[in-house]
Structure formats: C-alpha cells, structure tokens
C-alpha cells in the first residue's frame, strides 16, 4: 500500500521554477516593447504625414511662376504672416525637397518641435538663428536650421551633401525675403561637433577672422566646390544651412553647408521680371 507522501507529484526544483517565471516575464516584457515600438513608429509616421501635409499647403504661398524663366518662387509674405507673424523668409533649393518658409523665434528652441502654424510636431519649422538680424543677410553669416527627417523632408538633403555627388548636384540656393531674392552657390559641406558655435556667429572681428573661419570649414569639408579655395578670398557674406548629421537623438554632430552670396535680386510680384541689383 502506497503512502500518501509517495502518491504526490514530485515538485520541480526551486531553481527550475524561478527560470520558468523569469522566462515568462521576459516574454511579456518583449511583447510590450514590441507594442511600444510599433506605437512609436506609427506615431512618428503620423507626425511626418501631418508635417508634410502642412508644408504642402504652405507651398501655395510660394508658387513658381516660370513665365520669365527664372524658376524662383514668388512668395506671398502677407498671407504667410497672417498665419504666423514670425515668418522672415523662404528657403528654396532647386532639384530638392527644400522649399520651406523660414521663421525666427525668441530663442533657438521655439520652433524645434513646432510647425509653422503652431502645432506641436517633431518635424519643427526651418528657422533663422535668434542672434541673426532679421530677415537675414544683414550679417556676414546667416545661419538657418532644419531637422534631418528620416522621411526625407526638411534639411535631410543638406546632410546628404556630405557626399560629393549630392553636393555637386546642387547648383544654386535661394533665400527670399520681403526685400530681396538672394542667390547662393554651395561652397562646402562639413561635419562639425554640435558645440561648434562659430557656425552660428553672425559677424566676425574682421575680414581675416572671417576668412579663417571659412578655411576651417574647408579643412573639415567632406564635399566642396572645385573653386572653393578661390572663392574664400573674395567672399563677404555666406548662408550656412545646419542640420543633424546622425540618425540619433540627441545628435553629437552637425552637417553645415556653407554657401556664398553670388547675386542679390529685387523681390517682385508674380508676372513681373527680375533684374539684377548687385552681385559679387
């Protein structure tokens, strides 16, 4: 006759039970992480779509009227200012997706995660450095920032110009204000540390210090114009387009595409001709 003790099912060792519990907890945690990652991905995609739709709507205020063959957008700043009085200009790079309004906030964090119409969004708005004199091109260096979006929007094409072929594909950059249309040519794209504050310095002590800065950019350049060395000597004003150079947050590096001012044109309404005012 079996005793009561011998008829009971043997219990698993304590170590085995612990491993089973830990395995189940890890599985649950893994599932939760996958769900969270999926939610973050969907949320980011919705944010990208919201930003793309918002800026596609704003493109109607910067229509390209090519009747004069210029291909330069005619910007309705009155309509843009009615939406956001912080608007100071419009940045346009032919052959790329860069075709955006430019704002200036009280500081450089105002528009990091805010769309042009004020809605909260990770894409933010392209903005002029808060230390620059609005609307830009009043200083030796005009610095404009935009996010590097994985969707390919905002200033992602700027980061791409680290590649020489992508750099060479951009012939001209336009910055448009209420006062004028400024035409630039890319000089060089360099990758610099996030604390490389000289890239946002509006004015330098003298022409020699300004030239020293431009030569430092060339020494760091991953791509540059074939005549970059010659142009540095005669350049008086530059436009620096700045974005993150890595797909991580926060990014420790910045891509800076420095462009030299080649020509200043009067801003006119659509249908009028554009004639040269000055050039260098």
Tab-separated table of C-alpha atoms in Angstrom:
chain	number	residue	atom	x	y	z
A	1	UNK	CA	0.000	0.000	0.000
A	2	UNK	CA	1.430	3.363	-1.078
A	3	UNK	CA	1.859	6.009	1.467
A	4	UNK	CA	0.188	9.436	0.963
A	5	UNK	CA	3.598	11.034	0.560
A	6	UNK	CA	4.687	8.710	-2.277
A	7	UNK	CA	1.465	9.347	-4.268
A	8	UNK	CA	2.098	13.130	-4.608
A	9	UNK	CA	3.508	14.532	-7.885
A	10	UNK	CA	7.147	15.480	-7.479
A	11	UNK	CA	7.620	19.257	-7.339
A	12	UNK	CA	10.114	20.935	-9.677
A	13	UNK	CA	13.267	22.184	-8.057
A	14	UNK	CA	13.112	25.836	-6.884
A	15	UNK	CA	15.748	26.913	-9.457
A	16	UNK	CA	13.674	25.483	-12.330
A	17	UNK	CA	10.514	27.272	-11.163
A	18	UNK	CA	12.451	30.555	-10.988
A	19	UNK	CA	13.739	30.112	-14.542
A	20	UNK	CA	10.217	29.462	-15.823
A	21	UNK	CA	8.877	32.578	-14.119
A	22	UNK	CA	11.754	34.710	-15.429
A	23	UNK	CA	11.255	33.372	-18.969
A	24	UNK	CA	7.550	34.225	-18.883
A	25	UNK	CA	8.257	37.713	-17.556
A	26	UNK	CA	10.825	38.286	-20.296
A	27	UNK	CA	8.355	37.171	-22.941
A	28	UNK	CA	5.729	39.580	-21.597
A	29	UNK	CA	8.275	42.414	-21.453
A	30	UNK	CA	9.389	41.629	-25.020
A	31	UNK	CA	5.809	41.740	-26.285
A	32	UNK	CA	5.212	45.048	-24.504
A	33	UNK	CA	8.384	46.510	-26.014
A	34	UNK	CA	7.311	45.417	-29.482
A	35	UNK	CA	3.899	47.007	-28.976
A	36	UNK	CA	5.531	50.199	-27.689
A	37	UNK	CA	7.974	50.293	-30.612
A	38	UNK	CA	5.109	49.803	-33.038
A	39	UNK	CA	3.180	52.596	-31.380
A	40	UNK	CA	6.170	54.945	-31.567
A	41	UNK	CA	6.685	54.091	-35.247
A	42	UNK	CA	3.041	54.721	-36.081
A	43	UNK	CA	3.060	57.963	-34.084
A	44	UNK	CA	6.196	59.187	-35.877
A	45	UNK	CA	4.751	58.304	-39.280
A	46	UNK	CA	1.564	60.186	-38.463
A	47	UNK	CA	3.701	63.134	-37.362
A	48	UNK	CA	5.679	63.047	-40.610
A	49	UNK	CA	2.449	62.942	-42.594
A	50	UNK	CA	0.970	65.830	-40.636
A	51	UNK	CA	4.082	67.935	-41.267
A	52	UNK	CA	4.240	67.029	-44.963
A	53	UNK	CA	0.588	67.975	-45.430
A	54	UNK	CA	1.073	71.235	-43.541
A	55	UNK	CA	4.035	72.322	-45.651
A	56	UNK	CA	2.410	71.152	-48.866
A	57	UNK	CA	-0.452	73.522	-48.039
A	58	UNK	CA	2.002	76.375	-47.453
A	59	UNK	CA	3.615	75.802	-50.861
A	60	UNK	CA	0.662	77.601	-52.428
A	61	UNK	CA	2.083	80.837	-50.981
A	62	UNK	CA	5.376	80.349	-52.820
A	63	UNK	CA	4.291	79.358	-56.307
A	64	UNK	CA	6.922	79.147	-59.018
A	65	UNK	CA	5.850	81.404	-61.879
A	66	UNK	CA	8.308	80.483	-64.607
A	67	UNK	CA	6.988	82.887	-67.230
A	68	UNK	CA	10.249	84.848	-67.001
A	69	UNK	CA	12.382	81.701	-66.967
A	70	UNK	CA	13.802	82.402	-63.511
A	71	UNK	CA	12.198	79.453	-61.732
A	72	UNK	CA	12.253	81.472	-58.499
A	73	UNK	CA	9.207	81.190	-56.208
A	74	UNK	CA	7.061	84.305	-55.831
A	75	UNK	CA	6.301	84.365	-52.091
A	76	UNK	CA	3.167	85.917	-50.617
A	77	UNK	CA	4.543	87.108	-47.285
A	78	UNK	CA	1.316	88.879	-46.341
A	79	UNK	CA	-0.617	85.589	-46.388
A	80	UNK	CA	2.182	83.772	-44.540
A	81	UNK	CA	2.395	86.495	-41.884
A	82	UNK	CA	-1.354	86.202	-41.330
A	83	UNK	CA	-0.719	82.563	-40.324
A	84	UNK	CA	2.497	83.251	-38.403
A	85	UNK	CA	3.953	86.755	-37.896
A	86	UNK	CA	7.353	85.185	-37.086
A	87	UNK	CA	7.965	84.449	-40.773
A	88	UNK	CA	11.137	86.136	-42.053
A	89	UNK	CA	11.916	84.379	-45.333
A	90	UNK	CA	11.659	81.393	-47.638
A	91	UNK	CA	14.419	78.872	-48.428
A	92	UNK	CA	14.383	77.148	-51.822
A	93	UNK	CA	16.889	74.735	-53.376
A	94	UNK	CA	16.005	73.694	-56.949
A	95	UNK	CA	16.030	69.948	-57.545
A	96	UNK	CA	15.495	69.074	-53.874
A	97	UNK	CA	12.601	68.952	-51.408
A	98	UNK	CA	13.893	72.104	-49.658
A	99	UNK	CA	11.107	74.627	-50.259
A	100	UNK	CA	10.029	75.997	-46.882
A	101	UNK	CA	9.096	79.152	-45.000
A	102	UNK	CA	11.690	80.377	-42.507
A	103	UNK	CA	10.769	81.777	-39.097
A	104	UNK	CA	12.705	83.360	-36.250
A	105	UNK	CA	11.777	82.725	-32.627
A	106	UNK	CA	12.804	84.359	-29.380
A	107	UNK	CA	15.374	81.582	-28.967
A	108	UNK	CA	16.588	78.607	-30.975
A	109	UNK	CA	14.266	76.153	-29.242
A	110	UNK	CA	10.995	77.915	-30.106
A	111	UNK	CA	10.449	76.122	-33.413
A	112	UNK	CA	12.374	72.901	-32.827
A	113	UNK	CA	9.143	70.939	-32.344
A	114	UNK	CA	6.508	73.340	-33.597
A	115	UNK	CA	5.050	73.583	-37.098
A	116	UNK	CA	4.645	76.883	-38.897
A	117	UNK	CA	1.027	77.139	-37.748
A	118	UNK	CA	1.973	76.487	-34.120
A	119	UNK	CA	1.013	72.820	-33.848
A	120	UNK	CA	3.321	70.571	-31.836
A	121	UNK	CA	5.256	68.263	-34.172
A	122	UNK	CA	8.732	66.662	-34.167
A	123	UNK	CA	9.418	67.980	-37.676
A	124	UNK	CA	9.503	71.549	-36.415
A	125	UNK	CA	9.987	74.551	-38.697
A	126	UNK	CA	13.039	75.810	-40.562
A	127	UNK	CA	14.290	78.783	-38.555
A	128	UNK	CA	16.769	81.644	-38.632
A	129	UNK	CA	19.248	81.807	-35.745
A	130	UNK	CA	17.873	84.003	-32.976
A	131	UNK	CA	21.090	86.058	-32.902
A	132	UNK	CA	20.908	86.957	-36.602
A	133	UNK	CA	19.384	90.259	-37.612
A	134	UNK	CA	16.061	89.568	-39.318
A	135	UNK	CA	15.209	88.832	-42.016
A	136	UNK	CA	18.740	87.587	-42.702
A	137	UNK	CA	21.611	88.681	-44.947
A	138	UNK	CA	22.249	91.689	-42.709
A	139	UNK	CA	25.267	89.926	-41.173
A	140	UNK	CA	28.393	88.309	-42.568
A	141	UNK	CA	26.901	84.882	-41.816
A	142	UNK	CA	23.210	83.996	-41.891
A	143	UNK	CA	22.569	80.654	-40.142
A	144	UNK	CA	19.400	78.662	-40.814
A	145	UNK	CA	18.451	75.383	-39.120
A	146	UNK	CA	16.220	72.489	-40.069
A	147	UNK	CA	15.706	68.949	-38.787
A	148	UNK	CA	17.172	65.926	-40.555
A	149	UNK	CA	13.951	63.962	-41.083
A	150	UNK	CA	14.067	60.237	-41.827
A	151	UNK	CA	11.151	60.822	-44.187
A	152	UNK	CA	13.487	62.833	-46.438
A	153	UNK	CA	11.893	66.155	-45.563
A	154	UNK	CA	13.171	69.392	-44.043
A	155	UNK	CA	17.002	69.551	-44.207
A	156	UNK	CA	17.688	65.861	-44.913
A	157	UNK	CA	19.012	66.877	-48.388
A	158	UNK	CA	21.557	69.128	-46.653
A	159	UNK	CA	23.000	66.214	-44.692
A	160	UNK	CA	23.113	64.214	-47.915
A	161	UNK	CA	25.562	66.741	-49.412
A	162	UNK	CA	28.335	65.164	-47.372
A	163	UNK	CA	28.534	63.012	-50.499
A	164	UNK	CA	30.391	64.869	-53.255
A	165	UNK	CA	27.970	63.758	-55.973
A	166	UNK	CA	24.956	65.018	-53.991
A	167	UNK	CA	26.831	68.254	-53.283
A	168	UNK	CA	27.675	68.764	-56.962
A	169	UNK	CA	24.011	68.216	-57.897
A	170	UNK	CA	23.077	71.495	-56.168
A	171	UNK	CA	23.985	74.492	-58.310
A	172	UNK	CA	22.048	77.229	-56.548
A	173	UNK	CA	20.350	78.033	-53.260
A	174	UNK	CA	17.789	80.819	-52.910
A	175	UNK	CA	16.842	82.731	-49.798
A	176	UNK	CA	13.848	85.005	-50.304
A	177	UNK	CA	12.711	87.821	-48.019
A	178	UNK	CA	10.246	90.685	-48.356
A	179	UNK	CA	13.150	92.818	-49.506
A	180	UNK	CA	15.058	90.702	-51.996
A	181	UNK	CA	15.943	87.363	-53.528
A	182	UNK	CA	19.441	86.172	-52.637
A	183	UNK	CA	21.149	83.641	-54.875
A	184	UNK	CA	23.925	81.500	-53.416
A	185	UNK	CA	26.315	78.833	-54.590
A	186	UNK	CA	27.385	75.984	-52.274
A	187	UNK	CA	30.980	76.369	-51.091
A	188	UNK	CA	31.414	73.281	-48.896
A	189	UNK	CA	29.678	70.856	-46.563
A	190	UNK	CA	31.452	69.959	-43.335
A	191	UNK	CA	30.580	67.786	-40.350
A	192	UNK	CA	31.284	69.596	-37.095
A	193	UNK	CA	30.631	68.970	-33.386
A	194	UNK	CA	27.304	70.175	-32.007
A	195	UNK	CA	29.179	72.783	-29.954
A	196	UNK	CA	30.947	74.295	-32.990
A	197	UNK	CA	29.385	77.681	-32.264
A	198	UNK	CA	31.385	79.558	-34.886
A	199	UNK	CA	28.926	78.159	-37.465
A	200	UNK	CA	26.282	80.424	-35.930
A	201	UNK	CA	28.442	83.509	-35.459
A	202	UNK	CA	26.739	86.409	-37.265
A	203	UNK	CA	29.747	88.704	-37.546
A	204	UNK	CA	33.492	88.327	-37.097
A	205	UNK	CA	36.175	90.642	-35.727
A	206	UNK	CA	37.485	91.446	-39.175
A	207	UNK	CA	37.807	90.073	-42.709
A	208	UNK	CA	40.833	87.980	-41.753
A	209	UNK	CA	38.953	86.171	-38.968
A	210	UNK	CA	36.009	85.589	-41.302
A	211	UNK	CA	38.324	84.079	-43.923
A	212	UNK	CA	39.963	81.939	-41.236
A	213	UNK	CA	36.536	80.508	-40.355
A	214	UNK	CA	35.796	79.672	-43.990
A	215	UNK	CA	39.168	77.975	-44.370
A	216	UNK	CA	38.472	75.944	-41.252
A	217	UNK	CA	35.225	74.783	-42.869
A	218	UNK	CA	37.201	73.729	-45.952
A	219	UNK	CA	39.679	71.811	-43.787
A	220	UNK	CA	36.756	69.850	-42.315
A	221	UNK	CA	34.815	69.506	-45.568
A	222	UNK	CA	33.589	66.151	-46.799
A	223	UNK	CA	32.498	67.815	-50.061
A	224	UNK	CA	33.360	71.150	-51.622
A	225	UNK	CA	33.172	73.185	-54.820
A	226	UNK	CA	36.042	72.901	-57.280
A	227	UNK	CA	36.726	76.640	-56.944
A	228	UNK	CA	36.215	76.801	-53.169
A	229	UNK	CA	39.741	77.996	-52.377
A	230	UNK	CA	39.466	80.903	-54.803
A	231	UNK	CA	36.009	81.982	-53.605
A	232	UNK	CA	37.026	82.080	-49.943
A	233	UNK	CA	39.313	85.032	-50.643
A	234	UNK	CA	36.534	87.219	-52.102
A	235	UNK	CA	33.504	86.104	-50.076
A	236	UNK	CA	31.818	88.786	-47.969
A	237	UNK	CA	28.582	87.055	-46.939
A	238	UNK	CA	27.557	83.420	-46.508
A	239	UNK	CA	24.441	81.409	-45.820
A	240	UNK	CA	25.034	78.397	-43.554
A	241	UNK	CA	22.406	75.648	-43.593
A	242	UNK	CA	22.680	73.465	-40.490
A	243	UNK	CA	21.146	70.103	-39.589
A	244	UNK	CA	21.903	66.958	-37.573
A	245	UNK	CA	24.295	64.584	-39.310
A	246	UNK	CA	23.268	61.417	-37.445
A	247	UNK	CA	20.011	59.497	-37.089
A	248	UNK	CA	20.219	59.569	-33.299
A	249	UNK	CA	18.750	61.887	-30.669
A	250	UNK	CA	20.425	63.925	-29.429
A	251	UNK	CA	22.967	64.028	-32.236
A	252	UNK	CA	26.575	64.930	-31.311
A	253	UNK	CA	27.376	66.258	-34.804
A	254	UNK	CA	26.036	68.763	-37.314
A	255	UNK	CA	26.219	68.956	-41.085
A	256	UNK	CA	26.868	72.531	-42.225
A	257	UNK	CA	26.552	73.521	-45.879
A	258	UNK	CA	28.122	76.944	-46.317
A	259	UNK	CA	27.009	78.877	-49.393
A	260	UNK	CA	28.481	82.095	-50.789
A	261	UNK	CA	26.311	85.026	-51.883
A	262	UNK	CA	26.536	85.401	-55.644
A	263	UNK	CA	23.719	87.757	-56.543
A	264	UNK	CA	21.032	89.927	-54.965
A	265	UNK	CA	17.799	90.392	-56.902
A	266	UNK	CA	14.785	92.583	-56.157
A	267	UNK	CA	11.747	90.680	-54.981
A	268	UNK	CA	8.817	91.236	-57.304
A	269	UNK	CA	5.265	90.015	-57.592
A	270	UNK	CA	4.401	87.170	-59.939
A	271	UNK	CA	4.324	88.254	-63.551
A	272	UNK	CA	6.986	90.952	-63.194
A	273	UNK	CA	10.508	90.482	-64.432
A	274	UNK	CA	13.508	90.037	-62.147
A	275	UNK	CA	16.584	92.112	-62.830
A	276	UNK	CA	19.961	92.040	-61.160
A	277	UNK	CA	20.577	94.577	-58.408
A	278	UNK	CA	24.034	93.537	-57.306
A	279	UNK	CA	26.392	90.641	-57.374
A	280	UNK	CA	29.838	89.588	-56.246
